[in-house]
XYZ file of C-alpha atoms in Angstrom:
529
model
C -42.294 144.141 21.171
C -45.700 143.966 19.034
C -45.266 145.225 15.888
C -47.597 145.856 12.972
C -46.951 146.804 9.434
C -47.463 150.536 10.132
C -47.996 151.717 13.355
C -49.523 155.216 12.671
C -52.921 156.524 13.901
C -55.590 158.020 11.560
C -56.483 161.253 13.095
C -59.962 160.191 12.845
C -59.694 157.917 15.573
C -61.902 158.133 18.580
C -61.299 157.858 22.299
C -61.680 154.715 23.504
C -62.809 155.717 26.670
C -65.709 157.785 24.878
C -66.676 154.701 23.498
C -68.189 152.980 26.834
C -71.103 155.126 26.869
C -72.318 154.893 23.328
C -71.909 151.051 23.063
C -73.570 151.077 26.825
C -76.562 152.654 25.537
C -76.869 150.962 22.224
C -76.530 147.126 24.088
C -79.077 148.347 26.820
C -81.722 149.781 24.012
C -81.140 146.710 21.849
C -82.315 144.358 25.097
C -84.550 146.984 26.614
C -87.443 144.605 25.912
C -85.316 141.907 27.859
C -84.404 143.398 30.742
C -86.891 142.602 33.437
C -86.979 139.074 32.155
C -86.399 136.578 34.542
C -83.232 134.418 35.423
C -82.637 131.803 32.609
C -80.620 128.107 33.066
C -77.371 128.618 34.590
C -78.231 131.907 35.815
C -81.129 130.494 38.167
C -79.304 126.743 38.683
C -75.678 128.705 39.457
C -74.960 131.899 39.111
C -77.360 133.978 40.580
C -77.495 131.812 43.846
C -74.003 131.838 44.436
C -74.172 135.150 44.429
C -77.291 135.828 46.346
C -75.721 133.804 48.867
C -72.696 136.021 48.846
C -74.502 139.196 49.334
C -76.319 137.840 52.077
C -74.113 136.105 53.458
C -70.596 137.150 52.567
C -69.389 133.337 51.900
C -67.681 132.682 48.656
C -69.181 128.946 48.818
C -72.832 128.576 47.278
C -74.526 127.685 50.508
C -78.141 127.023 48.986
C -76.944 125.538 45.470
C -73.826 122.613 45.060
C -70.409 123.982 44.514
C -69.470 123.739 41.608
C -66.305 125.509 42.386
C -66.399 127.948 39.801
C -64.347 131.236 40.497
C -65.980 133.461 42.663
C -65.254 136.548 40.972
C -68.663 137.268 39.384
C -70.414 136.416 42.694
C -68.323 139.105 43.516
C -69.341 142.099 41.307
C -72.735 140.965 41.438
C -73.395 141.177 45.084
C -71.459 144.227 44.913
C -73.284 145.948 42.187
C -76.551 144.460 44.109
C -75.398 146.866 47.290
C -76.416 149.774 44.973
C -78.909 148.536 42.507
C -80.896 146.597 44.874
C -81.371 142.757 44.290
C -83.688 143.630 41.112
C -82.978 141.784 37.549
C -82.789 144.382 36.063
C -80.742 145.957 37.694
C -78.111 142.494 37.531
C -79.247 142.936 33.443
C -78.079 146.491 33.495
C -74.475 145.189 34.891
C -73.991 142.643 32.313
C -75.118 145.470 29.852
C -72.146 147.126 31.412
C -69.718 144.306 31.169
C -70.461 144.116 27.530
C -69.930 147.274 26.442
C -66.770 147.243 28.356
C -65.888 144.185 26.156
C -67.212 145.732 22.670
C -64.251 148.899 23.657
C -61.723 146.365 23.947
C -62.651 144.519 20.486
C -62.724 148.272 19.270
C -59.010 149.340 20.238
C -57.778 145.477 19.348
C -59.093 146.245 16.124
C -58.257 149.724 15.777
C -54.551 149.115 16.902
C -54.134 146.216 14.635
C -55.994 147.722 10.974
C -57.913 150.850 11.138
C -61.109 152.512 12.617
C -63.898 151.429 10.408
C -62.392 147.828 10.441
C -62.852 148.177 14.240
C -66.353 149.569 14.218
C -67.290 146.620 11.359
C -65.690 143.934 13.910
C -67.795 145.998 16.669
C -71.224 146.017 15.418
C -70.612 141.960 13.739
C -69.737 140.878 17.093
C -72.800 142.781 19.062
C -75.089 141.494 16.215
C -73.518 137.974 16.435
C -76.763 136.022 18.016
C -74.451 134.411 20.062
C -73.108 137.253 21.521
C -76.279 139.173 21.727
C -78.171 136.976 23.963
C -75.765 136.703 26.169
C -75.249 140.156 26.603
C -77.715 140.489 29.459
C -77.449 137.193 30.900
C -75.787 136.660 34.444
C -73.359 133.783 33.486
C -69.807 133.896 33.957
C -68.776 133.645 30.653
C -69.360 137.602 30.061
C -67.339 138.597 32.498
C -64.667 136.091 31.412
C -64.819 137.248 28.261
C -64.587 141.150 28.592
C -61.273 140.779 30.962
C -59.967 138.353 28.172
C -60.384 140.758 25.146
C -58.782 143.335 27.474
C -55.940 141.339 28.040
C -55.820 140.278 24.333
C -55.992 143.768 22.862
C -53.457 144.975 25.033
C -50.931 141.946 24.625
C -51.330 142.610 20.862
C -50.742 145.955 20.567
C -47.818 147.542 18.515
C -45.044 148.591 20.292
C -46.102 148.436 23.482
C -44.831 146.571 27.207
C -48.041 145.387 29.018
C -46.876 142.670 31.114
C -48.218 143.710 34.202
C -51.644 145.134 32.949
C -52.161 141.794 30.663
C -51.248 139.637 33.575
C -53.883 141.313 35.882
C -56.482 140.966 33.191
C -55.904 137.066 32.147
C -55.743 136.481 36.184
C -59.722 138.337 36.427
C -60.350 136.128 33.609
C -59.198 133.190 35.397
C -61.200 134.802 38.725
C -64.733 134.483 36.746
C -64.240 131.473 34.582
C -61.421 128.857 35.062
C -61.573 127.709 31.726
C -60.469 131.302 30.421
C -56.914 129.920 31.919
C -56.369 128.817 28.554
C -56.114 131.732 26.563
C -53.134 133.071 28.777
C -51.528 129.633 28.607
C -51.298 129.445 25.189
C -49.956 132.642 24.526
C -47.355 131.854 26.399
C -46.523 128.675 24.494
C -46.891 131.220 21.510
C -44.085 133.447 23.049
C -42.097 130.327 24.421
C -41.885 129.210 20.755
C -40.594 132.891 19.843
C -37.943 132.619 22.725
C -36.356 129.881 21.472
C -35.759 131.290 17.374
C -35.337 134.329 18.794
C -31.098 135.366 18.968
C -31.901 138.847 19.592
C -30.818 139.273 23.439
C -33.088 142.355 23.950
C -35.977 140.586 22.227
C -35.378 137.751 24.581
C -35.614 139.305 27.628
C -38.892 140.983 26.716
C -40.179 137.489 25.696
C -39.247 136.353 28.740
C -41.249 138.359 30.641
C -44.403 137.755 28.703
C -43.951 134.123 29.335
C -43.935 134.328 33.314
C -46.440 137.155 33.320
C -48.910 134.728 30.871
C -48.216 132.069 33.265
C -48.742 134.174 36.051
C -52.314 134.058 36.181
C -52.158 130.345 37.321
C -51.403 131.961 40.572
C -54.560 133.244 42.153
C -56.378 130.785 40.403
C -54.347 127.463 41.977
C -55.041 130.071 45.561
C -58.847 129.960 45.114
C -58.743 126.119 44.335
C -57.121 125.524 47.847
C -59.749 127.584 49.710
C -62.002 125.355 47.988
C -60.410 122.579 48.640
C -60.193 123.615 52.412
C -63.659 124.738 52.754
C -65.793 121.810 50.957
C -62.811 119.047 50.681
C -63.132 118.997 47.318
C -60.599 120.801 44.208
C -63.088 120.863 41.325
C -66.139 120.946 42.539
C -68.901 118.127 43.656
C -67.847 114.839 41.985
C -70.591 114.952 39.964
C -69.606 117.961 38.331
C -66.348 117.121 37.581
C -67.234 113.713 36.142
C -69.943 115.315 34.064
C -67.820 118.180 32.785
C -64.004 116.481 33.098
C -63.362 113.013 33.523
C -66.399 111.373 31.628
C -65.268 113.483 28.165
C -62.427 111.770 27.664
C -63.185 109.318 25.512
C -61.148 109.629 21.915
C -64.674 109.125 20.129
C -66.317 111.776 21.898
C -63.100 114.232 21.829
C -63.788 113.685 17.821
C -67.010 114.088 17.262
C -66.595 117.203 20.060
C -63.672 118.656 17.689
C -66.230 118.319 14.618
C -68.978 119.694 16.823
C -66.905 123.052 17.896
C -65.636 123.605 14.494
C -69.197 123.970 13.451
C -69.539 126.357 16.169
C -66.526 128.617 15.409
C -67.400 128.410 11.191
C -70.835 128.057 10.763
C -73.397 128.190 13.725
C -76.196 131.084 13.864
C -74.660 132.270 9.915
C -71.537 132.436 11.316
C -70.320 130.646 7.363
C -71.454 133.919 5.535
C -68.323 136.056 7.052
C -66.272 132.759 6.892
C -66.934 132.110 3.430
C -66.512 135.284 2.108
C -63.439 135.546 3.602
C -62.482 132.699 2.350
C -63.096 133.255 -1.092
C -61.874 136.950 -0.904
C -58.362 135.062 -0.196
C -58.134 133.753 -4.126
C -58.941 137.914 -5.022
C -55.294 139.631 -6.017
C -54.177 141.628 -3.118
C -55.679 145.202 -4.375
C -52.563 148.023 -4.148
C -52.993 149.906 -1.013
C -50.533 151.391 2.065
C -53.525 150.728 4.587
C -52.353 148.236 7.730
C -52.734 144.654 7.845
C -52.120 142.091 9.946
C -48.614 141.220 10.564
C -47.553 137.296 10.103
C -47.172 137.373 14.314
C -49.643 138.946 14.832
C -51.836 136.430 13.063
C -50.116 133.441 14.259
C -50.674 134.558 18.008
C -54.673 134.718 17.110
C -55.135 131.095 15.415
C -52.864 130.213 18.594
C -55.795 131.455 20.789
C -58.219 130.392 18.125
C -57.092 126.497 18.062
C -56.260 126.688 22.102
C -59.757 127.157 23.114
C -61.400 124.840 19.940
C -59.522 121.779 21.319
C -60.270 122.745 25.235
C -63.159 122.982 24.596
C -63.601 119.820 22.727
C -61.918 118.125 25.890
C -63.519 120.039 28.804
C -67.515 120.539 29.522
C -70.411 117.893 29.578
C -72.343 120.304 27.514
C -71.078 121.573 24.502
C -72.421 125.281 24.910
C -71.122 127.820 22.304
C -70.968 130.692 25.124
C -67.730 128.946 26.261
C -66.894 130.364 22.955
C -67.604 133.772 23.423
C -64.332 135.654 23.575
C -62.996 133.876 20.442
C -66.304 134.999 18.282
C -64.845 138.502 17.926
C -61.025 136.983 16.630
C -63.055 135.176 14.311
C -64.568 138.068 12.840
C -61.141 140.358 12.759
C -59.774 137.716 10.885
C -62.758 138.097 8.313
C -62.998 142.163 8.137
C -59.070 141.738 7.755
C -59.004 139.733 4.539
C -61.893 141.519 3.513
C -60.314 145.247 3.571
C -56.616 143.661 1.993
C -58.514 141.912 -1.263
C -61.249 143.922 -2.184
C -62.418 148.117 -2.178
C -65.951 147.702 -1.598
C -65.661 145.327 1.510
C -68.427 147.202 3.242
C -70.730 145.101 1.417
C -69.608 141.482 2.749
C -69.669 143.380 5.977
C -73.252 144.307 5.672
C -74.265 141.064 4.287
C -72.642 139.645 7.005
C -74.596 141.891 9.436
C -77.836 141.168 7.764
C -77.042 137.472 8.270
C -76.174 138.303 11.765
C -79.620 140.168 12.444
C -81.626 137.922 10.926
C -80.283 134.667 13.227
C -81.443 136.704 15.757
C -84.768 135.663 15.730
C -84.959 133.020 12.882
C -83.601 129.455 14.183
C -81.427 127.181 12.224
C -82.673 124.019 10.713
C -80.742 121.847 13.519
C -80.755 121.327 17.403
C -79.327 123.949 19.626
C -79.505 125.429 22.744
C -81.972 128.138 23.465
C -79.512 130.389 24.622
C -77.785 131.041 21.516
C -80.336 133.412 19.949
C -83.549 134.837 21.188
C -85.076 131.450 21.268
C -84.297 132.083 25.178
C -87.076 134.835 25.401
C -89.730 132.285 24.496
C -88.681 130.073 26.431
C -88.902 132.216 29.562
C -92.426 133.794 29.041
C -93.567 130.054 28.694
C -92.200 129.328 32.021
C -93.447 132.652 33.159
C -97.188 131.706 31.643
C -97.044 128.019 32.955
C -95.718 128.742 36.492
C -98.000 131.923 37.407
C -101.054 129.415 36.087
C -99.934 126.897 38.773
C -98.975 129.166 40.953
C -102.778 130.951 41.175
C -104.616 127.570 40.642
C -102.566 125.444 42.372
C -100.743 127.068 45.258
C -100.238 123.546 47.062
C -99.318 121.491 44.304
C -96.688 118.984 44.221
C -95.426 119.538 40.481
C -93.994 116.984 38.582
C -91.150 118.471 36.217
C -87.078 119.146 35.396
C -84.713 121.491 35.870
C -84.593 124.305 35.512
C -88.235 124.624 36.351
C -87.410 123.133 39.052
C -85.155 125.988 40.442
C -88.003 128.395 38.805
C -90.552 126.711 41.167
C -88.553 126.144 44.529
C -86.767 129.805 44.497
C -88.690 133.131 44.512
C -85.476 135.329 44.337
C -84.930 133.578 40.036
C -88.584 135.562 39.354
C -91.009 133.362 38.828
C -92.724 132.606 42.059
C -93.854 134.200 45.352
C -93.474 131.543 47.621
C -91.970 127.940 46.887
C -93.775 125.316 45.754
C -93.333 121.513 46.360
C -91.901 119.362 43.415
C -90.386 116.239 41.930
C -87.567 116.075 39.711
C -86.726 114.666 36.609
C -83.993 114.504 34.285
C -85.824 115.212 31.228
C -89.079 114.595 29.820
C -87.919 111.709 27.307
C -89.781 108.509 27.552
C -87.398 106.512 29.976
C -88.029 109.305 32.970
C -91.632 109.787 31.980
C -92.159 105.808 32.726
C -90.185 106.379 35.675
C -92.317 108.727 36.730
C -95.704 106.972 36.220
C -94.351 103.904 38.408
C -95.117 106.547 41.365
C -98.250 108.048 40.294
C -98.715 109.361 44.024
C -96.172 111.190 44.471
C -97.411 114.507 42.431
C -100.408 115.852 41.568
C -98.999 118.516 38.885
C -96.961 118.422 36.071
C -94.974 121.143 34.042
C -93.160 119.741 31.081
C -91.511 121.704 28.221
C -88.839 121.668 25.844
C -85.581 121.222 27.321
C -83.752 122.502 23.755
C -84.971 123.527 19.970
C -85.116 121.177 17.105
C -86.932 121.082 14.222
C -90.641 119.964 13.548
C -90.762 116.380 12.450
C -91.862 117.091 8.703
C -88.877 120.225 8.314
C -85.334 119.982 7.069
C -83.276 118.638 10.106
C -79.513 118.182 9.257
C -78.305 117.162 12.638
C -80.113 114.418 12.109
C -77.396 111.913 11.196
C -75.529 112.932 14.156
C -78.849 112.049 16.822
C -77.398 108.481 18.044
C -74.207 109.740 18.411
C -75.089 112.956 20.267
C -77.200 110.891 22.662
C -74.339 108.554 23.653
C -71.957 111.498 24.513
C -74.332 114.673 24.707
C -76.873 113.381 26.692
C -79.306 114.255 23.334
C -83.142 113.304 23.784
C -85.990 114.033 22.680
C -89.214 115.319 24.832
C -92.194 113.285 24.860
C -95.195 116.220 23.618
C -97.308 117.391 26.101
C -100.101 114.675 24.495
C -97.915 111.924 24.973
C -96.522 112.699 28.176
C -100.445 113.143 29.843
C -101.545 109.362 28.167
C -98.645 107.901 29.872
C -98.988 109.628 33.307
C -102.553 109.142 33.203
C -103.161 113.175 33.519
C -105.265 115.839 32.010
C -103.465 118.769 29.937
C -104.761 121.872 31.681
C -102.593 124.399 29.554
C -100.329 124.623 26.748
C -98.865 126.912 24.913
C -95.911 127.301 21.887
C -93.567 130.045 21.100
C -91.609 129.427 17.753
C -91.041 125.736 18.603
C -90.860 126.032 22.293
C -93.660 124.932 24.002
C -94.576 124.397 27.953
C -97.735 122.068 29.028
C -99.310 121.784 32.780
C -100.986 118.677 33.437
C -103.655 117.738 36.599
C -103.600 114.282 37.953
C -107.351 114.192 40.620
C -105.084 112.333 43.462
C -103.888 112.752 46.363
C -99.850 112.952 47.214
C -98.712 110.159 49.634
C -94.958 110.190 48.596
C -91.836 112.108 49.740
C -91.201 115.210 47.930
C -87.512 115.171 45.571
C -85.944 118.591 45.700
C -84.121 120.225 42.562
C -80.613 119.508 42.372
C -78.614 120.221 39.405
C -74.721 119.131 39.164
């Protein structure tokens, strides 16, 4: 049984299921500028061509792209959803619009159920301003849909007084169905409730713990089911061995499990303002509790979220080559019920570290922090797409039978029409990066291109502007695989080329270079593990 410290209902509480609408259309409004944007990193290098090769071809294994044998659950609803949109971004946009106002309901009734309406409309609006959050609430990856099936489960394993098994253990399995990693949320509730089994001496009490444990386990299951067809169908568990070395078996160093802990502490605390809720709640802990009969969170209650909190900060330390926050994404919104909860229990006017906290939010939307960090995690995404967009459509018009020197994901941009960016393929080489190493590599074999794109493959800060992961650069290029680009000027005097175009967007910035020669070399297609 879930129990809270009063289990009544204001009477100004709304339907849930009138909710879905009203967050639809404020997500979809708030990204309408976004929408018709093409596909972005994982989406074009994974995602989107697993899918498209599912809705043409009705096999769950990528066909046109490596396996990385990643659930194929949004492959599913996308193809599915494609039957009636038509294969259009925006109409795949519009379905992750979808998907994330289904999650933002399910952070409302967690939050309502647990403390009060206007606590769950505060936790609602932090979490859909978070940056994090925001931009990926129109991108195809699977950690979306992962996330909205998790909240579900969450909100409904936490409620008061109430015997979900069955609907939680559906919800953490369609979790584990889109992302594999979301296996760990289930799992650790039910270490939570195995703990609870063991002090528990009620018999009634035990029995119902008893069942949560085998229906949190549960979702193992179909999960362990889709691993064997993998395994049967490519001879491989976990993927192409790349994959799992570069997200699995190379991370398991104890240095680099350290400095990964550090790393995704900074995430869940700090990143993209996340410290201005964090600190306030903090310091609104040494504030007297202020006399009030209002709900709060009970001791379990809490104890079950820091479970899931702490679960997915150390698996994610462990797992992943690349230590995106959008792994993160379901845990975000705990974070910030954790905050409005102290928040409302210490002090009246709480509304105010709530919209300080939103202001924060808003503002991280579009200004970047002084550090290194994936574009991805704000709007910094955007700018990095129209470059592409710019740089490609100049090649593209110029130079329709250009070999183009450059890295992925361009190289996906150039090589598949169906990500937006081209009308027909064009030829190119690959490189890992455009850091001084794979430029010389590349200038060994002047012949085999006669094109270049290079661009920033991440945001940091100008060279003469506060940097403060700057201590941390040797270490993050041992175990990160942290570089820096050579600039476009640099890049054409060691390649011998001519810069053609350039442009910069708030720090991003995307070059084309011409080399006069002709191409006598074999042409290196895209790959991306």
């Amino acid at each position: 049984m879930r129990s809270s410290s009063n289990p009544r209902r204001s009477p100004a509480d709304l339907s849930t299921g009138l909710l879905f609408p009203l967050f639809f259309a404020a997500v979809y409004l708030s990204h309408l500028t976004l929408l018709r944007l093409p596909y972005f990193w994982d989406e074009a290098g994974y995602y989107i061509p697993a899918a498209w090769d599912f809705f043409r071809t009705g096999s769950l294994i990528p066909q046109t792209t490596l396996s990385n044998a990643h659930p194929p659950l949004p492959s599913i609803l996308l193809a599915s959803w494609w039957h009636l949109s038509g294969f259009v971004i925006s109409g795949t946009r519009t379905l992750i619009v979808m998907v994330t106002a289904t999650a933002l309901v399910a952070i409302f009734r967690l939050t309502r159920s647990l403390l009060n309406t206007s606590a769950a409309a505060a936790t609602v609006v932090l979490t859909a301003t978070y940056p994090i959050w925001f931009a990926q609430s129109t991108l195809a990856h699977a950690d979306m849909f992962a996330a909205a099936f998790t909240l579900w489960a969450i909100a409904l394993y936490l409620e008061p007084d109430a015997e979900n098994q069955i609907l939680v253990s559906g919800l953490f399995s369609f979790a584990a169905l889109s992302k594999e990693t979301a296996i760990v949320t289930p799992l650790a509730l039910a270490g939570f409730e195995l703990y609870l089994l063991v002090r528990e001496k009620n018999s009634s009490e035990r029995r119902s713990q008893m069942l949560w444990v085998a229906s949190l386990v549960s979702p193992v299951l179909p999960l362990a089911a889709w691993y064997a067809y993998h395994r049967h169908r490519t001879g491989f568990i976990f993927g192409n061995p790349e994959y799992l070395r570069y997200n699995a078996t190379a991370n398991l160093g104890p240095a680099r499990i350290l400095l990964s802990l550090w790393h995704r502490l900074l995430h869940l605390t700090t990143h993209m303002n996340m410290y201005v809720p964090v600190v306030c709640a903090i310091a609104v802990l040494f504030v007297p509790l202020k006399p009030s009969t209002a709900r709060h969170l009970s001791r379990r209650t809490t104890a079950a979220i820091f479970t899931v909190i702490a679960a997915n900060w150390v698996a994610f330390s462990v797992l992943g080559g690349a230590l995106l926050t959008r792994y993160l994404l379901p845990i975000y919104p705990l974070i910030l019920l954790l905050c409005v909860a102290a928040w409302q229990r210490h002090i009246r006017k709480w509304w105010l570290l709530f919209a300080l906290s939103a202001a924060a939010f808003v503002a991280a939307i579009w200004i970047n922090p002084p550090y290194a960090f994936a574009p991805e995690d704000n709007l910094t995404y955007r700018d990095m797409i129209v470059l592409h967009q710019r740089a490609i459509a100049l090649i593209e018009h110029r130079y329709p039978a250009a070999t183009v020197l450059t890295a992925w994901p361009a190289s996906a941009e150039l090589t598949r029409p169906e990500l937006g960016y081209v009308h027909k393929p064009l030829k190119v080489v690959s490189l890992q990066n455009f850091a001084f190493d794979q430029i010389a590599q590349a200038a060994q074999d002047p012949g085999s291109y006669d094109t270049a794109l290079i661009f920033s493959t991440k945001w940091e800060p100008p060279p003469n502007q506060l940097n403060l992961g700057k201590a941390n650069t040797s270490a993050d290029a041992k175990y990160f695989d942290f570089h820096h680009d050579l600039t476009p000027s640099e890049a054409a005097a060691m390649l011998h080329g001519e810069i053609v175009w350039q442009a910069r967007r708030k720090g991003e910035w995307a070059a084309v270079l011409r080399f006069p020669r002709a191409v006598n070399a074999s042409v290196t297609l895209p790959t991306r593990p």
